């Protein structure tokens, strides 16, 4: 374990949806200023795991600890109030609403008092534009602009900027770089490093080995809902990590298979589900 | 930083810096222009037929206050991605409740009113609970409650007063407060204006207004953002049924009579008003003022056609064409709003 103070910890967490068991006996710790990279094949249960940490799902068994204290994250709001901010894999923005309203959805800034509190549009827009610009999206200068007009990557950046702004203790990013260009992906990696410096616990999901290697202190590999490997930076090579990310199969073997198939089939790649 | 300060073509409607492009894409402005066109045409064709006279104007404005009281919360639901067609049964249920409780049993008028509003709130609660607890579309759920409530209203009317219609004369103070007339305008018009102010505040200014749009935009994300999706939705269904019941209260006190017949026309009229008012059928977008103009336009076409030289039978045709134009405009709006690309450098 790391010498750093643990912020969030899972102990023997199981999650089932009715008869479908998705997570089995997950135990993980993320400390202050530490980046945990969660790796695994499609359907391994990564998103389900982070949704449990974001208060969207409740664990079927096991417990979640914050600062060493068993904690129930009863709802996404509850998790947010404890300083856990999450960028989910899908959605997160509303196309027909303005940048400012998107940014503050669920945590609207207000002015006025009593029952006459109104949404503080000027403040929301100013902060939203500032934060998004910090992400390297300089094209957004007007907080009243509808998000539907932004590109997928710009929307993703907006969602990340939002989580960075609200995440006080734990920042969870589910494949944040999937839709991003090289420059924006680099920004995200930089932001992860900054959050780490500020002492946040970061959980980062990615399918790109390079991105994982660039920021990760600690790696956990999920295979069919169970932790198949849990190691620290420098303990495994790039190739070994890539193999684990492919669900335990050796990438070198897979590539060799494809090569030999191509040789015997006149350069064609194998058909899907051959 | 200055390159697109002058470009406001994708700003929200109704905000400062509205340009012609913004005006064309704003559903509220679209609804206003539709209203203006209809009003001017009717004023021209109705010049010799008293369209602009006091009875001419009050006829459609009074009707608009009834439909509008219901259409705005129906619009909220549509923005949140839901539909409520049970209003056609809630209205008569509310009128009969007042007539039976305060009329037949002679209870104080406030008791009748509170009973009617409670009936509305309860139906809304049932609608909201079923919609949020199951995967059944709200159209089907409220279709079921429409018939259930309509049947129950008929049955209970016969059971209590052995009649499907009833009369009720409210005491003078209640009559002037809820069913009086000022220069030919019913009290309901003033209640509606008050309600519009409240609805505009809630949807466009209060912090929770955003949540309604988020429900229709992306419910999953709204839930992940910590918005109490289920409670909010139930609340919106309750708001809709309670507002409908209140419209029923105003109606029974204004006209001193109640009927238990389901009002199917009302369902169409509220939904047409909402769509003509620029609310996207798919949810996620709309404005209160747009709905207000939608209601006014519909009311002119259906109620004031007799004050013009336009053949009365054409009113349905006009509404059909209007609805079609509105839907096409809303569709254009959506694709414009979601396909905006880099701002042009000036
Ligand atoms: N609400 C749910 N009900 C039932 N099964 C679910 C539910 N959510 C997820 N699952 C199942 O759990 C498994 C893991 O899904 P999850 O989304 O966590 O995978 P993932 O590791 O994030 O995959 P990806 O890399 O594709 O994002 C899948 O088989 C999925 O079908
Ligand atoms: Mg996932």
mmCIF file of N, CA, C and O in Angstrom, chain A residues 114-165:
data_model
loop_
_atom_site.group_PDB
_atom_site.id
_atom_site.type_symbol
_atom_site.label_atom_id
_atom_site.label_comp_id
_atom_site.label_asym_id
_atom_site.label_seq_id
_atom_site.Cartn_x
_atom_site.Cartn_y
_atom_site.Cartn_z
ATOM 1 N N UNK A 114 -34.246 34.274 0.054
ATOM 2 C CA UNK A 114 -35.532 33.647 0.362
ATOM 3 C C UNK A 114 -36.099 32.938 -0.847
ATOM 4 O O UNK A 114 -35.363 32.295 -1.599
ATOM 5 N N UNK A 115 -37.399 33.040 -1.053
ATOM 6 C CA UNK A 115 -38.029 32.330 -2.169
ATOM 7 C C UNK A 115 -37.727 33.000 -3.507
ATOM 8 O O UNK A 115 -38.114 32.505 -4.546
ATOM 9 N N UNK A 116 -37.029 34.165 -3.463
ATOM 10 C CA UNK A 116 -36.804 34.882 -4.717
ATOM 11 C C UNK A 116 -35.388 34.692 -5.238
ATOM 12 O O UNK A 116 -34.868 35.497 -5.994
ATOM 13 N N UNK A 117 -34.753 33.602 -4.808
ATOM 14 C CA UNK A 117 -33.424 33.307 -5.326
ATOM 15 C C UNK A 117 -33.522 33.052 -6.820
ATOM 16 O O UNK A 117 -34.347 32.266 -7.259
ATOM 17 N N UNK A 118 -32.677 33.714 -7.581
ATOM 18 C CA UNK A 118 -32.666 33.449 -9.013
ATOM 19 C C UNK A 118 -31.312 32.894 -9.424
ATOM 20 O O UNK A 118 -30.295 33.131 -8.764
ATOM 21 N N UNK A 119 -31.338 32.145 -10.517
ATOM 22 C CA UNK A 119 -30.126 31.592 -11.109
ATOM 23 C C UNK A 119 -29.229 32.754 -11.519
ATOM 24 O O UNK A 119 -29.659 33.643 -12.255
ATOM 25 N N UNK A 120 -28.007 32.759 -11.042
ATOM 26 C CA UNK A 120 -27.078 33.846 -11.353
ATOM 27 C C UNK A 120 -26.394 33.550 -12.683
ATOM 28 O O UNK A 120 -25.331 32.945 -12.731
ATOM 29 N N UNK A 121 -27.051 34.013 -13.742
ATOM 30 C CA UNK A 121 -26.589 33.653 -15.077
ATOM 31 C C UNK A 121 -25.214 34.225 -15.381
ATOM 32 O O UNK A 121 -24.344 33.540 -15.929
ATOM 33 N N UNK A 122 -25.008 35.475 -14.996
ATOM 34 C CA UNK A 122 -23.736 36.129 -15.327
ATOM 35 C C UNK A 122 -22.579 35.384 -14.664
ATOM 36 O O UNK A 122 -21.565 35.084 -15.308
ATOM 37 N N UNK A 123 -22.768 35.056 -13.397
ATOM 38 C CA UNK A 123 -21.704 34.374 -12.669
ATOM 39 C C UNK A 123 -21.455 32.982 -13.260
ATOM 40 O O UNK A 123 -20.316 32.579 -13.492
ATOM 41 N N UNK A 124 -22.545 32.249 -13.514
ATOM 42 C CA UNK A 124 -22.424 30.901 -14.074
ATOM 43 C C UNK A 124 -21.673 30.953 -15.397
ATOM 44 O O UNK A 124 -20.747 30.169 -15.631
ATOM 45 N N UNK A 125 -22.066 31.891 -16.258
ATOM 46 C CA UNK A 125 -21.425 31.972 -17.568
ATOM 47 C C UNK A 125 -19.955 32.320 -17.454
ATOM 48 O O UNK A 125 -19.111 31.726 -18.138
ATOM 49 N N UNK A 126 -19.646 33.257 -16.566
ATOM 50 C CA UNK A 126 -18.262 33.695 -16.429
ATOM 51 C C UNK A 126 -17.382 32.527 -15.972
ATOM 52 O O UNK A 126 -16.362 32.224 -16.584
ATOM 53 N N UNK A 127 -17.821 31.851 -14.922
ATOM 54 C CA UNK A 127 -17.005 30.749 -14.392
ATOM 55 C C UNK A 127 -16.893 29.628 -15.423
ATOM 56 O O UNK A 127 -15.817 29.089 -15.668
ATOM 57 N N UNK A 128 -18.026 29.290 -16.054
ATOM 58 C CA UNK A 128 -18.026 28.190 -17.020
ATOM 59 C C UNK A 128 -17.045 28.483 -18.149
ATOM 60 O O UNK A 128 -16.227 27.627 -18.512
ATOM 61 N N UNK A 129 -17.111 29.690 -18.704
ATOM 62 C CA UNK A 129 -16.228 30.032 -19.824
ATOM 63 C C UNK A 129 -14.768 29.992 -19.368
ATOM 64 O O UNK A 129 -13.911 29.417 -20.040
ATOM 65 N N UNK A 130 -14.489 30.556 -18.197
ATOM 66 C CA UNK A 130 -13.117 30.530 -17.664
ATOM 67 C C UNK A 130 -12.588 29.111 -17.543
ATOM 68 O O UNK A 130 -11.485 28.795 -17.988
ATOM 69 N N UNK A 131 -13.396 28.258 -16.931
ATOM 70 C CA UNK A 131 -12.937 26.895 -16.656
ATOM 71 C C UNK A 131 -12.745 26.103 -17.949
ATOM 72 O O UNK A 131 -11.824 25.303 -18.058
ATOM 73 N N UNK A 132 -13.653 26.319 -18.904
ATOM 74 C CA UNK A 132 -13.538 25.591 -20.169
ATOM 75 C C UNK A 132 -12.319 26.078 -20.943
ATOM 76 O O UNK A 132 -11.602 25.295 -21.561
ATOM 77 N N UNK A 133 -12.066 27.377 -20.867
ATOM 78 C CA UNK A 133 -10.882 27.907 -21.553
ATOM 79 C C UNK A 133 -9.608 27.314 -20.959
ATOM 80 O O UNK A 133 -8.656 27.030 -21.678
ATOM 81 N N UNK A 134 -9.624 27.124 -19.648
ATOM 82 C CA UNK A 134 -8.452 26.524 -19.001
ATOM 83 C C UNK A 134 -8.184 25.124 -19.548
ATOM 84 O O UNK A 134 -7.077 24.624 -19.467
ATOM 85 N N UNK A 135 -9.240 24.476 -20.051
ATOM 86 C CA UNK A 135 -9.088 23.135 -20.627
ATOM 87 C C UNK A 135 -8.530 23.210 -22.040
ATOM 88 O O UNK A 135 -8.410 22.196 -22.703
ATOM 89 N N UNK A 136 -8.283 24.413 -22.512
ATOM 90 C CA UNK A 136 -7.741 24.558 -23.856
ATOM 91 C C UNK A 136 -8.806 24.709 -24.930
ATOM 92 O O UNK A 136 -8.512 24.657 -26.116
ATOM 93 N N UNK A 137 -10.060 24.854 -24.506
ATOM 94 C CA UNK A 137 -11.128 25.078 -25.495
ATOM 95 C C UNK A 137 -11.354 26.580 -25.569
ATOM 96 O O UNK A 137 -12.225 27.137 -24.910
ATOM 97 N N UNK A 138 -10.544 27.253 -26.362
ATOM 98 C CA UNK A 138 -10.620 28.713 -26.390
ATOM 99 C C UNK A 138 -11.734 29.214 -27.306
ATOM 100 O O UNK A 138 -12.033 30.400 -27.332
ATOM 101 N N UNK A 139 -12.338 28.303 -28.044
ATOM 102 C CA UNK A 139 -13.392 28.720 -28.971
ATOM 103 C C UNK A 139 -14.647 29.134 -28.213
ATOM 104 O O UNK A 139 -15.487 29.865 -28.726
ATOM 105 N N UNK A 140 -14.812 28.634 -27.004
ATOM 106 C CA UNK A 140 -16.000 28.990 -26.227
ATOM 107 C C UNK A 140 -15.721 30.274 -25.466
ATOM 108 O O UNK A 140 -14.896 30.316 -24.558
ATOM 109 N N UNK A 141 -16.423 31.340 -25.880
ATOM 110 C CA UNK A 141 -16.216 32.621 -25.205
ATOM 111 C C UNK A 141 -17.522 33.160 -24.665
ATOM 112 O O UNK A 141 -17.554 34.175 -23.999
ATOM 113 N N UNK A 142 -18.614 32.462 -24.979
ATOM 114 C CA UNK A 142 -19.927 32.983 -24.616
ATOM 115 C C UNK A 142 -20.712 31.904 -23.876
ATOM 116 O O UNK A 142 -21.043 30.870 -24.437
ATOM 117 N N UNK A 143 -20.969 32.154 -22.605
ATOM 118 C CA UNK A 143 -21.652 31.162 -21.773
ATOM 119 C C UNK A 143 -23.110 30.947 -22.122
ATOM 120 O O UNK A 143 -23.724 30.003 -21.631
ATOM 121 N N UNK A 144 -23.674 31.814 -22.967
ATOM 122 C CA UNK A 144 -25.082 31.653 -23.349
ATOM 123 C C UNK A 144 -25.246 30.712 -24.532
ATOM 124 O O UNK A 144 -26.347 30.345 -24.908
ATOM 125 N N UNK A 145 -24.121 30.358 -25.142
ATOM 126 C CA UNK A 145 -24.157 29.500 -26.323
ATOM 127 C C UNK A 145 -24.725 28.122 -25.976
ATOM 128 O O UNK A 145 -24.453 27.572 -24.913
ATOM 129 N N UNK A 146 -25.505 27.562 -26.904
ATOM 130 C CA UNK A 146 -26.073 26.238 -26.636
ATOM 131 C C UNK A 146 -25.002 25.167 -26.848
ATOM 132 O O UNK A 146 -24.230 25.221 -27.810
ATOM 133 N N UNK A 147 -24.999 24.206 -25.967
ATOM 134 C CA UNK A 147 -23.980 23.165 -26.019
ATOM 135 C C UNK A 147 -24.142 22.281 -27.262
ATOM 136 O O UNK A 147 -23.174 21.714 -27.762
ATOM 137 N N UNK A 148 -25.373 22.183 -27.777
ATOM 138 C CA UNK A 148 -25.616 21.397 -28.988
ATOM 139 C C UNK A 148 -24.744 21.820 -30.155
ATOM 140 O O UNK A 148 -24.509 21.048 -31.065
ATOM 141 N N UNK A 149 -24.273 23.055 -30.117
ATOM 142 C CA UNK A 149 -23.431 23.536 -31.203
ATOM 143 C C UNK A 149 -21.966 23.183 -31.050
ATOM 144 O O UNK A 149 -21.169 23.451 -31.928
ATOM 145 N N UNK A 150 -21.616 22.566 -29.935
ATOM 146 C CA UNK A 150 -20.207 22.223 -29.706
ATOM 147 C C UNK A 150 -19.891 20.839 -30.273
ATOM 148 O O UNK A 150 -20.781 20.017 -30.445
ATOM 149 N N UNK A 151 -18.615 20.592 -30.509
ATOM 150 C CA UNK A 151 -18.211 19.268 -30.980
ATOM 151 C C UNK A 151 -18.219 18.291 -29.810
ATOM 152 O O UNK A 151 -18.267 18.699 -28.648
ATOM 153 N N UNK A 152 -18.153 17.014 -30.108
ATOM 154 C CA UNK A 152 -18.168 15.991 -29.060
ATOM 155 C C UNK A 152 -17.038 16.188 -28.053
ATOM 156 O O UNK A 152 -17.234 16.093 -26.850
ATOM 157 N N UNK A 153 -15.864 16.497 -28.563
ATOM 158 C CA UNK A 153 -14.704 16.683 -27.695
ATOM 159 C C UNK A 153 -14.849 17.918 -26.827
ATOM 160 O O UNK A 153 -14.465 17.926 -25.657
ATOM 161 N N UNK A 154 -15.421 18.975 -27.413
ATOM 162 C CA UNK A 154 -15.636 20.198 -26.635
ATOM 163 C C UNK A 154 -16.633 19.938 -25.507
ATOM 164 O O UNK A 154 -16.482 20.438 -24.398
ATOM 165 N N UNK A 155 -17.647 19.134 -25.808
ATOM 166 C CA UNK A 155 -18.625 18.793 -24.774
ATOM 167 C C UNK A 155 -17.983 17.994 -23.665
ATOM 168 O O UNK A 155 -18.225 18.208 -22.486
ATOM 169 N N UNK A 156 -17.136 17.049 -24.084
ATOM 170 C CA UNK A 156 -16.411 16.221 -23.120
ATOM 171 C C UNK A 156 -15.545 17.106 -22.234
ATOM 172 O O UNK A 156 -15.526 16.952 -21.016
ATOM 173 N N UNK A 157 -14.874 18.073 -22.849
ATOM 174 C CA UNK A 157 -14.023 18.975 -22.090
ATOM 175 C C UNK A 157 -14.850 19.781 -21.093
ATOM 176 O O UNK A 157 -14.409 20.051 -19.978
ATOM 177 N N UNK A 158 -16.052 20.171 -21.519
ATOM 178 C CA UNK A 158 -16.939 20.909 -20.619
ATOM 179 C C UNK A 158 -17.280 20.055 -19.394
ATOM 180 O O UNK A 158 -17.233 20.524 -18.252
ATOM 181 N N UNK A 159 -17.595 18.791 -19.641
ATOM 182 C CA UNK A 159 -17.949 17.900 -18.536
ATOM 183 C C UNK A 159 -16.762 17.700 -17.600
ATOM 184 O O UNK A 159 -16.918 17.663 -16.373
ATOM 185 N N UNK A 160 -15.552 17.605 -18.170
ATOM 186 C CA UNK A 160 -14.369 17.423 -17.330
ATOM 187 C C UNK A 160 -14.098 18.689 -16.521
ATOM 188 O O UNK A 160 -13.838 18.631 -15.317
ATOM 189 N N UNK A 161 -14.200 19.848 -17.204
ATOM 190 C CA UNK A 161 -13.961 21.124 -16.515
ATOM 191 C C UNK A 161 -14.896 21.245 -15.318
ATOM 192 O O UNK A 161 -14.517 21.695 -14.241
ATOM 193 N N UNK A 162 -16.128 20.812 -15.528
ATOM 194 C CA UNK A 162 -17.137 20.864 -14.479
ATOM 195 C C UNK A 162 -16.718 20.003 -13.276
ATOM 196 O O UNK A 162 -16.772 20.441 -12.134
ATOM 197 N N UNK A 163 -16.282 18.783 -13.553
ATOM 198 C CA UNK A 163 -15.896 17.878 -12.467
ATOM 199 C C UNK A 163 -14.673 18.413 -11.726
ATOM 200 O O UNK A 163 -14.595 18.346 -10.502
ATOM 201 N N UNK A 164 -13.717 18.970 -12.502
ATOM 202 C CA UNK A 164 -12.516 19.508 -11.865
ATOM 203 C C UNK A 164 -12.912 20.655 -10.937
ATOM 204 O O UNK A 164 -12.394 20.801 -9.830
ATOM 205 N N UNK A 165 -13.875 21.470 -11.398
ATOM 206 C CA UNK A 165 -14.306 22.621 -10.607
ATOM 207 C C UNK A 165 -15.005 22.183 -9.308
ATOM 208 O O UNK A 165 -14.811 22.770 -8.261
#
